[in-house]
PDB file of C-alpha atoms and ligand atoms in Angstrom:
ATOM      1  CA  UNK A  20     -87.026 -30.869  -0.163  1.00 92.00           C
ATOM      2  CA  UNK A  21     -88.064 -33.499  -2.702  1.00 94.00           C
ATOM      3  CA  UNK A  22     -87.697 -37.148  -1.706  1.00 94.00           C
ATOM      4  CA  UNK A  23     -86.156 -40.115  -3.508  1.00 94.00           C
ATOM      5  CA  UNK A  24     -86.243 -43.775  -2.563  1.00 93.00           C
ATOM      6  CA  UNK A  25     -83.478 -46.203  -3.462  1.00 93.00           C
ATOM      7  CA  UNK A  26     -85.278 -49.490  -4.058  1.00 91.00           C
ATOM      8  CA  UNK A  27     -82.529 -51.709  -5.371  1.00 86.00           C
ATOM      9  CA  UNK A  28     -79.921 -50.923  -2.755  1.00 86.00           C
ATOM     10  CA  UNK A  29     -77.371 -53.708  -2.654  1.00 85.00           C
ATOM     11  CA  UNK A  30     -75.602 -54.759   0.516  1.00 85.00           C
ATOM     12  CA  UNK A  31     -72.025 -55.852   0.704  1.00 87.00           C
ATOM     13  CA  UNK A  32     -71.061 -59.135   2.282  1.00 88.00           C
ATOM     14  CA  UNK A  33     -68.681 -59.281   5.239  1.00 88.00           C
ATOM     15  CA  UNK A  34     -65.422 -58.981   3.308  1.00 87.00           C
ATOM     16  CA  UNK A  35     -66.862 -56.282   1.059  1.00 89.00           C
ATOM     17  CA  UNK A  36     -68.029 -54.311   4.078  1.00 93.00           C
ATOM     18  CA  UNK A  37     -64.641 -54.650   5.683  1.00 93.00           C
ATOM     19  CA  UNK A  38     -62.897 -53.438   2.527  1.00 93.00           C
ATOM     20  CA  UNK A  39     -65.310 -50.515   2.198  1.00 95.00           C
ATOM     21  CA  UNK A  40     -64.675 -49.599   5.848  1.00 96.00           C
ATOM     22  CA  UNK A  41     -60.959 -49.439   5.117  1.00 96.00           C
ATOM     23  CA  UNK A  42     -61.487 -47.379   1.961  1.00 96.00           C
ATOM     24  CA  UNK A  43     -63.687 -44.857   3.791  1.00 97.00           C
ATOM     25  CA  UNK A  44     -61.410 -44.666   6.823  1.00 96.00           C
ATOM     26  CA  UNK A  45     -58.535 -43.886   4.485  1.00 95.00           C
ATOM     27  CA  UNK A  46     -60.667 -41.288   2.761  1.00 95.00           C
ATOM     28  CA  UNK A  47     -61.507 -39.630   6.064  1.00 95.00           C
ATOM     29  CA  UNK A  48     -57.862 -39.629   7.060  1.00 94.00           C
ATOM     30  CA  UNK A  49     -56.883 -37.981   3.788  1.00 92.00           C
ATOM     31  CA  UNK A  50     -57.690 -34.824   5.717  1.00 92.00           C
ATOM     32  CA  UNK A  51     -60.729 -32.750   6.633  1.00 91.00           C
ATOM     33  CA  UNK A  52     -60.081 -30.399   3.699  1.00 93.00           C
ATOM     34  CA  UNK A  53     -60.815 -33.263   1.272  1.00 96.00           C
ATOM     35  CA  UNK A  54     -64.557 -32.902   0.764  1.00 97.00           C
ATOM     36  CA  UNK A  55     -65.250 -32.856  -2.968  1.00 98.00           C
ATOM     37  CA  UNK A  56     -64.314 -36.243  -4.297  1.00 98.00           C
ATOM     38  CA  UNK A  57     -64.722 -37.401  -7.880  1.00 97.00           C
ATOM     39  CA  UNK A  58     -64.876 -41.097  -8.656  1.00 97.00           C
ATOM     40  CA  UNK A  59     -63.828 -42.332 -12.047  1.00 96.00           C
ATOM     41  CA  UNK A  60     -62.218 -45.197 -13.960  1.00 95.00           C
ATOM     42  CA  UNK A  61     -60.694 -45.838 -17.372  1.00 95.00           C
ATOM     43  CA  UNK A  62     -63.693 -47.480 -19.007  1.00 93.00           C
ATOM     44  CA  UNK A  63     -67.390 -48.045 -18.373  1.00 92.00           C
ATOM     45  CA  UNK A  64     -68.615 -50.936 -16.284  1.00 92.00           C
ATOM     46  CA  UNK A  65     -65.676 -51.147 -13.878  1.00 94.00           C
ATOM     47  CA  UNK A  66     -67.903 -50.444 -10.892  1.00 94.00           C
ATOM     48  CA  UNK A  67     -67.570 -46.703 -10.214  1.00 94.00           C
ATOM     49  CA  UNK A  68     -71.247 -46.054  -9.562  1.00 94.00           C
ATOM     50  CA  UNK A  69     -71.654 -49.175  -7.457  1.00 94.00           C
ATOM     51  CA  UNK A  70     -68.636 -48.276  -5.318  1.00 96.00           C
ATOM     52  CA  UNK A  71     -69.585 -44.598  -5.100  1.00 96.00           C
ATOM     53  CA  UNK A  72     -72.994 -45.511  -3.734  1.00 95.00           C
ATOM     54  CA  UNK A  73     -71.352 -47.843  -1.229  1.00 96.00           C
ATOM     55  CA  UNK A  74     -68.887 -45.122  -0.185  1.00 97.00           C
ATOM     56  CA  UNK A  75     -71.673 -42.593   0.231  1.00 97.00           C
ATOM     57  CA  UNK A  76     -73.588 -44.926   2.518  1.00 96.00           C
ATOM     58  CA  UNK A  77     -70.548 -45.953   4.516  1.00 97.00           C
ATOM     59  CA  UNK A  78     -69.598 -42.319   5.164  1.00 97.00           C
ATOM     60  CA  UNK A  79     -73.212 -41.491   6.049  1.00 97.00           C
ATOM     61  CA  UNK A  80     -73.425 -44.346   8.563  1.00 96.00           C
ATOM     62  CA  UNK A  81     -70.527 -42.736  10.400  1.00 97.00           C
ATOM     63  CA  UNK A  82     -72.658 -39.646  10.903  1.00 97.00           C
ATOM     64  CA  UNK A  83     -71.413 -37.588   7.965  1.00 98.00           C
ATOM     65  CA  UNK A  84     -73.831 -35.604   5.841  1.00 98.00           C
ATOM     66  CA  UNK A  85     -73.133 -36.778   2.317  1.00 98.00           C
ATOM     67  CA  UNK A  86     -74.396 -35.793  -1.108  1.00 98.00           C
ATOM     68  CA  UNK A  87     -74.038 -37.931  -4.200  1.00 97.00           C
ATOM     69  CA  UNK A  88     -73.889 -36.022  -7.483  1.00 97.00           C
ATOM     70  CA  UNK A  89     -74.536 -38.057 -10.608  1.00 96.00           C
ATOM     71  CA  UNK A  90     -72.364 -36.280 -13.141  1.00 95.00           C
ATOM     72  CA  UNK A  91     -72.425 -38.930 -15.848  1.00 93.00           C
ATOM     73  CA  UNK A  92     -74.396 -36.523 -17.998  1.00 91.00           C
ATOM     74  CA  UNK A  93     -73.991 -38.451 -21.235  1.00 89.00           C
ATOM     75  CA  UNK A  94     -75.309 -41.767 -20.079  1.00 84.00           C
ATOM     76  CA  UNK A  95     -76.577 -41.873 -16.537  1.00 84.00           C
ATOM     77  CA  UNK A  96     -77.380 -45.292 -15.248  1.00 84.00           C
ATOM     78  CA  UNK A  97     -77.675 -44.768 -11.501  1.00 89.00           C
ATOM     79  CA  UNK A  98     -81.412 -44.147 -11.307  1.00 91.00           C
ATOM     80  CA  UNK A  99     -82.317 -47.149 -13.434  1.00 89.00           C
ATOM     81  CA  UNK A 100     -79.708 -49.511 -11.994  1.00 90.00           C
ATOM     82  CA  UNK A 101     -80.677 -48.821  -8.397  1.00 90.00           C
ATOM     83  CA  UNK A 102     -84.371 -48.169  -9.080  1.00 91.00           C
ATOM     84  CA  UNK A 103     -84.199 -44.753  -7.484  1.00 92.00           C
ATOM     85  CA  UNK A 104     -87.689 -43.331  -7.528  1.00 90.00           C
ATOM     86  CA  UNK A 105     -89.296 -39.977  -6.896  1.00 92.00           C
ATOM     87  CA  UNK A 106     -92.705 -38.446  -7.273  1.00 90.00           C
ATOM     88  CA  UNK A 107     -93.056 -36.493 -10.488  1.00 90.00           C
ATOM     89  CA  UNK A 108     -90.399 -35.636 -13.008  1.00 92.00           C
ATOM     90  CA  UNK A 109     -86.702 -35.840 -12.160  1.00 94.00           C
ATOM     91  CA  UNK A 110     -84.939 -32.503 -12.248  1.00 95.00           C
ATOM     92  CA  UNK A 111     -81.190 -32.575 -11.904  1.00 96.00           C
ATOM     93  CA  UNK A 112     -77.707 -31.367 -12.641  1.00 96.00           C
ATOM     94  CA  UNK A 113     -78.474 -30.734 -16.328  1.00 95.00           C
ATOM     95  CA  UNK A 114     -81.414 -28.455 -15.429  1.00 96.00           C
ATOM     96  CA  UNK A 115     -79.370 -26.567 -12.849  1.00 97.00           C
ATOM     97  CA  UNK A 116     -76.330 -26.098 -15.109  1.00 96.00           C
ATOM     98  CA  UNK A 117     -78.492 -25.005 -18.033  1.00 94.00           C
ATOM     99  CA  UNK A 118     -79.965 -22.329 -15.788  1.00 95.00           C
ATOM    100  CA  UNK A 119     -83.504 -23.698 -15.584  1.00 96.00           C
ATOM    101  CA  UNK A 120     -83.530 -24.685 -11.893  1.00 96.00           C
ATOM    102  CA  UNK A 121     -82.080 -23.440  -8.622  1.00 97.00           C
ATOM    103  CA  UNK A 122     -79.632 -25.771  -6.890  1.00 97.00           C
ATOM    104  CA  UNK A 123     -82.105 -26.383  -4.060  1.00 96.00           C
ATOM    105  CA  UNK A 124     -84.658 -27.635  -6.613  1.00 96.00           C
ATOM    106  CA  UNK A 125     -82.449 -30.485  -7.814  1.00 97.00           C
ATOM    107  CA  UNK A 126     -81.386 -31.872  -4.422  1.00 97.00           C
ATOM    108  CA  UNK A 127     -83.328 -34.921  -3.232  1.00 97.00           C
ATOM    109  CA  UNK A 128     -83.434 -36.321   0.265  1.00 97.00           C
ATOM    110  CA  UNK A 129     -83.098 -40.106   0.029  1.00 96.00           C
ATOM    111  CA  UNK A 130     -84.485 -42.778   2.321  1.00 96.00           C
ATOM    112  CA  UNK A 131     -80.903 -43.487   3.442  1.00 96.00           C
ATOM    113  CA  UNK A 132     -80.256 -41.323   6.517  1.00 97.00           C
ATOM    114  CA  UNK A 133     -77.775 -38.483   5.916  1.00 97.00           C
ATOM    115  CA  UNK A 134     -77.712 -39.095   2.152  1.00 97.00           C
ATOM    116  CA  UNK A 135     -78.874 -36.524  -0.365  1.00 98.00           C
ATOM    117  CA  UNK A 136     -78.750 -36.946  -4.122  1.00 97.00           C
ATOM    118  CA  UNK A 137     -78.492 -34.824  -7.264  1.00 97.00           C
ATOM    119  CA  UNK A 138     -79.477 -36.837 -10.351  1.00 96.00           C
ATOM    120  CA  UNK A 139     -78.407 -35.887 -13.866  1.00 95.00           C
ATOM    121  CA  UNK A 140     -81.985 -34.919 -14.688  1.00 94.00           C
ATOM    122  CA  UNK A 141     -81.540 -35.748 -18.347  1.00 91.00           C
ATOM    123  CA  UNK A 142     -78.843 -36.906 -20.738  1.00 89.00           C
ATOM    124  CA  UNK A 143     -76.874 -34.184 -22.492  1.00 89.00           C
ATOM    125  CA  UNK A 144     -75.005 -34.452 -25.789  1.00 86.00           C
ATOM    126  CA  UNK A 145     -72.152 -32.116 -24.898  1.00 87.00           C
ATOM    127  CA  UNK A 146     -71.793 -31.866 -21.123  1.00 90.00           C
ATOM    128  CA  UNK A 147     -68.359 -30.224 -21.180  1.00 92.00           C
ATOM    129  CA  UNK A 148     -69.912 -26.875 -21.951  1.00 90.00           C
ATOM    130  CA  UNK A 149     -72.183 -27.216 -18.922  1.00 92.00           C
ATOM    131  CA  UNK A 150     -69.466 -28.474 -16.599  1.00 93.00           C
ATOM    132  CA  UNK A 151     -67.199 -25.649 -17.685  1.00 91.00           C
ATOM    133  CA  UNK A 152     -69.740 -23.058 -16.567  1.00 90.00           C
ATOM    134  CA  UNK A 153     -69.171 -21.104 -13.346  1.00 93.00           C
ATOM    135  CA  UNK A 154     -72.381 -22.681 -12.045  1.00 96.00           C
ATOM    136  CA  UNK A 155     -70.646 -26.027 -11.665  1.00 95.00           C
ATOM    137  CA  UNK A 156     -67.839 -24.634  -9.517  1.00 95.00           C
ATOM    138  CA  UNK A 157     -70.344 -22.567  -7.508  1.00 96.00           C
ATOM    139  CA  UNK A 158     -72.455 -25.660  -6.929  1.00 97.00           C
ATOM    140  CA  UNK A 159     -69.524 -27.660  -5.573  1.00 97.00           C
ATOM    141  CA  UNK A 160     -68.446 -24.812  -3.306  1.00 97.00           C
ATOM    142  CA  UNK A 161     -71.953 -24.435  -1.980  1.00 98.00           C
ATOM    143  CA  UNK A 162     -72.360 -28.189  -1.420  1.00 98.00           C
ATOM    144  CA  UNK A 163     -68.995 -28.390   0.339  1.00 97.00           C
ATOM    145  CA  UNK A 164     -70.273 -25.796   2.820  1.00 97.00           C
ATOM    146  CA  UNK A 165     -73.471 -27.732   3.540  1.00 97.00           C
ATOM    147  CA  UNK A 166     -72.200 -31.324   3.498  1.00 98.00           C
ATOM    148  CA  UNK A 167     -69.278 -33.175   5.020  1.00 97.00           C
ATOM    149  CA  UNK A 168     -68.639 -35.022   1.756  1.00 98.00           C
ATOM    150  CA  UNK A 169     -69.625 -34.384  -1.855  1.00 98.00           C
ATOM    151  CA  UNK A 170     -69.112 -37.476  -3.984  1.00 98.00           C
ATOM    152  CA  UNK A 171     -69.292 -36.971  -7.721  1.00 97.00           C
ATOM    153  CA  UNK A 172     -69.880 -40.002  -9.897  1.00 96.00           C
ATOM    154  CA  UNK A 173     -68.171 -39.083 -13.179  1.00 95.00           C
ATOM    155  CA  UNK A 174     -67.927 -40.781 -16.574  1.00 93.00           C
ATOM    156  CA  UNK A 175     -64.778 -42.789 -17.407  1.00 93.00           C
ATOM    157  CA  UNK A 176     -61.697 -40.627 -17.704  1.00 91.00           C
ATOM    158  CA  UNK A 177     -60.353 -42.635 -20.647  1.00 79.00           C
ATOM    159  CA  UNK A 178     -63.336 -42.141 -22.938  1.00 76.00           C
ATOM    160  CA  UNK A 179     -64.476 -38.542 -22.624  1.00 81.00           C
ATOM    161  CA  UNK A 180     -62.981 -35.364 -21.229  1.00 85.00           C
ATOM    162  CA  UNK A 181     -65.819 -34.786 -18.723  1.00 90.00           C
ATOM    163  CA  UNK A 182     -64.124 -36.482 -15.765  1.00 93.00           C
ATOM    164  CA  UNK A 183     -60.981 -34.377 -16.093  1.00 94.00           C
ATOM    165  CA  UNK A 184     -63.160 -31.256 -16.347  1.00 94.00           C
ATOM    166  CA  UNK A 185     -65.038 -32.244 -13.202  1.00 96.00           C
ATOM    167  CA  UNK A 186     -61.773 -33.109 -11.464  1.00 96.00           C
ATOM    168  CA  UNK A 187     -60.579 -29.505 -11.884  1.00 95.00           C
ATOM    169  CA  UNK A 188     -63.039 -28.488  -9.178  1.00 96.00           C
ATOM    170  CA  UNK A 189     -62.483 -31.413  -6.808  1.00 97.00           C
ATOM    171  CA  UNK A 190     -60.167 -31.958  -3.863  1.00 97.00           C
ATOM    172  CA  UNK A 191     -59.299 -35.485  -4.868  1.00 97.00           C
ATOM    173  CA  UNK A 192     -60.170 -38.466  -7.013  1.00 97.00           C
ATOM    174  CA  UNK A 193     -60.801 -42.124  -6.300  1.00 96.00           C
ATOM    175  CA  UNK A 194     -59.961 -44.382  -9.208  1.00 96.00           C
ATOM    176  CA  UNK A 195     -61.749 -47.672  -9.760  1.00 96.00           C
ATOM    177  CA  UNK A 196     -59.822 -50.362 -11.578  1.00 96.00           C
ATOM    178  CA  UNK A 197     -61.487 -53.571 -12.624  1.00 95.00           C
ATOM    179  CA  UNK A 198     -59.287 -56.512 -11.796  1.00 92.00           C
ATOM    180  CA  UNK A 199     -57.936 -58.403 -14.770  1.00 89.00           C
ATOM    181  CA  UNK A 200     -59.532 -56.026 -17.264  1.00 91.00           C
ATOM    182  CA  UNK A 201     -58.091 -52.542 -17.192  1.00 92.00           C
ATOM    183  CA  UNK A 202     -54.719 -52.103 -18.825  1.00 93.00           C
ATOM    184  CA  UNK A 203     -51.866 -50.669 -16.799  1.00 93.00           C
ATOM    185  CA  UNK A 204     -51.095 -48.173 -19.570  1.00 94.00           C
ATOM    186  CA  UNK A 205     -54.664 -46.829 -19.444  1.00 94.00           C
ATOM    187  CA  UNK A 206     -54.555 -46.466 -15.667  1.00 94.00           C
ATOM    188  CA  UNK A 207     -51.328 -44.471 -15.916  1.00 95.00           C
ATOM    189  CA  UNK A 208     -52.880 -42.241 -18.608  1.00 94.00           C
ATOM    190  CA  UNK A 209     -56.042 -41.752 -16.543  1.00 94.00           C
ATOM    191  CA  UNK A 210     -54.028 -40.811 -13.488  1.00 94.00           C
ATOM    192  CA  UNK A 211     -52.035 -38.334 -15.565  1.00 95.00           C
ATOM    193  CA  UNK A 212     -55.203 -36.681 -16.883  1.00 94.00           C
ATOM    194  CA  UNK A 213     -56.563 -36.195 -13.374  1.00 95.00           C
ATOM    195  CA  UNK A 214     -53.287 -34.811 -12.095  1.00 94.00           C
ATOM    196  CA  UNK A 215     -53.004 -32.446 -15.033  1.00 94.00           C
ATOM    197  CA  UNK A 216     -56.429 -31.185 -14.016  1.00 94.00           C
ATOM    198  CA  UNK A 217     -54.882 -30.393 -10.627  1.00 96.00           C
ATOM    199  CA  UNK A 218     -56.753 -33.127  -8.811  1.00 96.00           C
ATOM    200  CA  UNK A 219     -54.689 -35.520  -6.713  1.00 95.00           C
ATOM    201  CA  UNK A 220     -55.555 -39.195  -6.964  1.00 95.00           C
ATOM    202  CA  UNK A 221     -56.283 -40.152  -3.380  1.00 95.00           C
ATOM    203  CA  UNK A 222     -56.280 -43.834  -4.096  1.00 94.00           C
ATOM    204  CA  UNK A 223     -57.547 -46.606  -6.246  1.00 94.00           C
ATOM    205  CA  UNK A 224     -59.921 -49.460  -5.667  1.00 95.00           C
ATOM    206  CA  UNK A 225     -59.195 -52.719  -7.377  1.00 94.00           C
ATOM    207  CA  UNK A 226     -62.697 -54.022  -7.979  1.00 93.00           C
ATOM    208  CA  UNK A 227     -64.346 -57.307  -8.913  1.00 90.00           C
ATOM    209  CA  UNK A 228     -61.502 -59.440  -7.641  1.00 86.00           C
ATOM    210  CA  UNK A 229     -62.234 -63.102  -7.195  1.00 77.00           C
ATOM    211  CA  UNK A 230     -60.565 -64.522  -4.161  1.00 70.00           C
ATOM    212  CA  UNK A 231     -60.440 -67.830  -5.956  1.00 68.00           C
ATOM    213  CA  UNK A 232     -57.825 -66.452  -8.316  1.00 58.00           C
ATOM    214  CA  UNK A 233     -55.538 -65.066  -5.690  1.00 60.00           C
ATOM    215  CA  UNK A 234     -54.241 -67.099  -2.842  1.00 53.00           C
ATOM    216  CA  UNK A 235     -54.683 -64.678   0.044  1.00 54.00           C
ATOM    217  CA  UNK A 236     -58.172 -63.704   1.206  1.00 51.00           C
ATOM    218  CA  UNK A 237     -57.289 -60.090   1.404  1.00 51.00           C
ATOM    219  CA  UNK A 238     -53.945 -58.453   1.193  1.00 48.00           C
ATOM    220  CA  UNK A 239     -52.479 -55.058   0.933  1.00 48.00           C
ATOM    221  CA  UNK A 240     -50.435 -53.887  -1.916  1.00 47.00           C
ATOM    222  CA  UNK A 241     -48.584 -50.646  -2.345  1.00 38.00           C
ATOM    223  CA  UNK A 242     -48.533 -50.903  -6.113  1.00 38.00           C
ATOM    224  CA  UNK A 243     -49.830 -48.242  -8.476  1.00 34.00           C
ATOM    225  CA  UNK A 244     -49.784 -44.809  -6.980  1.00 32.00           C
ATOM    226  CA  UNK A 245     -52.190 -45.317  -4.210  1.00 36.00           C
ATOM    227  CA  UNK A 246     -52.072 -43.514  -0.917  1.00 34.00           C
ATOM    228  CA  UNK A 247     -54.492 -46.152   0.197  1.00 35.00           C
ATOM    229  CA  UNK A 248     -53.608 -49.711   0.157  1.00 32.00           C
ATOM    230  CA  UNK A 249     -55.271 -51.250  -2.842  1.00 36.00           C
ATOM    231  CA  UNK A 250     -58.355 -53.095  -1.829  1.00 38.00           C
ATOM    232  CA  UNK A 251     -59.206 -56.487  -3.124  1.00 33.00           C
ATOM    233  CA  UNK A 252     -62.803 -57.152  -2.646  1.00 33.00           C
ATOM    234  CA  UNK A 253     -65.927 -58.592  -4.050  1.00 36.00           C
ATOM    235  CA  UNK A 254     -69.539 -58.801  -3.150  1.00 35.00           C
ATOM    236  CA  UNK A 255     -71.429 -61.880  -2.290  1.00 33.00           C
ATOM    237  CA  UNK A 256     -72.579 -63.626  -5.465  1.00 34.00           C
ATOM    238  CA  UNK A 257     -70.053 -61.528  -7.321  1.00 37.00           C
ATOM    239  CA  UNK A 258     -67.899 -62.429 -10.233  1.00 37.00           C
ATOM    240  CA  UNK A 259     -65.701 -65.303 -11.281  1.00 32.00           C
ATOM    241  CA  UNK A 260     -66.774 -68.504  -9.649  1.00 30.00           C
ATOM    242  CA  UNK A 261     -70.064 -66.973  -8.643  1.00 29.00           C
ATOM    243  CA  UNK A 262     -70.681 -65.187 -11.906  1.00 28.00           C
ATOM    244  CA  UNK A 263     -73.634 -67.346 -12.796  1.00 28.00           C
ATOM    245  CA  UNK A 264     -75.253 -66.501  -9.476  1.00 26.00           C
ATOM    246  CA  UNK A 265     -74.895 -62.801 -10.205  1.00 31.00           C
ATOM    247  CA  UNK A 266     -76.164 -63.061 -13.762  1.00 29.00           C
ATOM    248  CA  UNK A 267     -79.175 -64.990 -12.555  1.00 29.00           C
ATOM    249  CA  UNK A 268     -79.960 -61.918 -10.471  1.00 31.00           C
ATOM    250  CA  UNK A 269     -80.142 -60.020 -13.711  1.00 32.00           C
ATOM    251  CA  UNK A 270     -76.729 -58.386 -13.770  1.00 31.00           C
TER     252      UNK A 270
HETATM  253  N1  LIG B 304     -67.600 -55.490  -6.609  1.00 57.54           N
HETATM  254  C1  LIG B 304     -68.620 -55.826  -7.410  1.00 57.54           C
HETATM  255  N2  LIG B 304     -69.193 -57.031  -7.264  1.00 57.54           N
HETATM  256  C2  LIG B 304     -70.200 -57.382  -8.064  1.00 57.54           C
HETATM  257  N3  LIG B 304     -70.758 -56.616  -8.997  1.00 57.54           N
HETATM  258  C3  LIG B 304     -70.220 -55.407  -9.182  1.00 57.54           C
HETATM  259  C4  LIG B 304     -69.135 -54.942  -8.384  1.00 57.54           C
HETATM  260  N4  LIG B 304     -68.825 -53.697  -8.799  1.00 57.54           N
HETATM  261  C5  LIG B 304     -69.696 -53.411  -9.791  1.00 57.54           C
HETATM  262  N5  LIG B 304     -70.527 -54.422 -10.009  1.00 57.54           N
HETATM  263  C6  LIG B 304     -71.585 -54.478 -11.025  1.00 57.54           C
HETATM  264  O1  LIG B 304     -70.985 -54.209 -12.283  1.00 57.54           O
HETATM  265  C7  LIG B 304     -71.873 -53.481 -13.106  1.00 57.54           C
HETATM  266  C8  LIG B 304     -71.207 -52.199 -13.572  1.00 57.54           C
HETATM  267  O2  LIG B 304     -71.003 -51.373 -12.433  1.00 57.54           O
HETATM  268  P1  LIG B 304     -71.221 -49.801 -12.475  1.00 57.54           P
HETATM  269  O3  LIG B 304     -71.047 -49.319 -11.085  1.00 57.54           O
HETATM  270  O4  LIG B 304     -72.485 -49.456 -13.169  1.00 57.54           O
HETATM  271  O5  LIG B 304     -69.978 -49.394 -13.390  1.00 57.54           O
HETATM  272  P2  LIG B 304     -69.543 -47.953 -13.923  1.00 57.54           P
HETATM  273  O6  LIG B 304     -70.270 -46.928 -13.104  1.00 57.54           O
HETATM  274  O7  LIG B 304     -68.056 -47.931 -13.711  1.00 57.54           O
HETATM  275  O8  LIG B 304     -69.899 -47.924 -15.370  1.00 57.54           O
HETATM  276  C9  LIG B 304     -73.146 -53.211 -12.281  1.00 57.54           C
HETATM  277  O9  LIG B 304     -74.113 -54.164 -12.594  1.00 57.54           O
HETATM  278  C10 LIG B 304     -72.652 -53.395 -10.847  1.00 57.54           C
HETATM  279  O10 LIG B 304     -73.673 -53.808  -9.978  1.00 57.54           O
HETATM  280 MG1  LIG B 305     -71.587 -45.390 -13.678  1.00 57.54          MG
END
């Protein structure tokens, strides 16, 4: 199997780790039949890919075999953002779905124990056609047999239809909502789209919250439609008060 190294792998601080532990515990206790999980949000930049990578690693640390599928076929950012490197040319989901590669040829073993990765391979102008092919469903079924969890990083549900198409084949969705940015109306619409695709929303993650703006350090909230408690969390050097620290790191 080909190898990939994640060079720019960010670590969560204590409160972020604690929140991620809760999110993943809730995911695990959604039931053992929940294996194929799509992550999405209303718009770009809310933190889906960041959180998906954190979820993948958290689940893997617990001994689960996990595969991350980058399904943002229009504009993949994962490889560049996290400096994921491999020897030779990347082959990925696009090559497999277009019929050029076997599934086994596009799976990479990463340097993170228990974590495998399928990159997009290349950007595609009209991914819906590819996602709609029987190969996509077959791939997810096959991965669900080999891995404990298949996490699919999808494009935003509010902008393009891809996420809803992907959701058709998944057991559940995790919805990322950027604090103080995403509109309630859009979240409700996004949730509706996923449910119409027959994919239950397992929970949502309220991301990029600054503790400075809310009085409690961490609290639970049964708002929205979440089966989880909403999680309020940030990373060290995150946003708000520490925004300058994060931008100085090049974000
Ligand atoms: N909780 C967070 N704390 C700090 N930075 C974050 C957090 N979540 C996401 N980011 C940053 O925000 C930017 C956008 O996140 P990304 O995961 O690429 O969004 P999306 O996949 O939804 O488009 C990235 O630079 C990422 O590192
Ligand atoms: Mg992304």
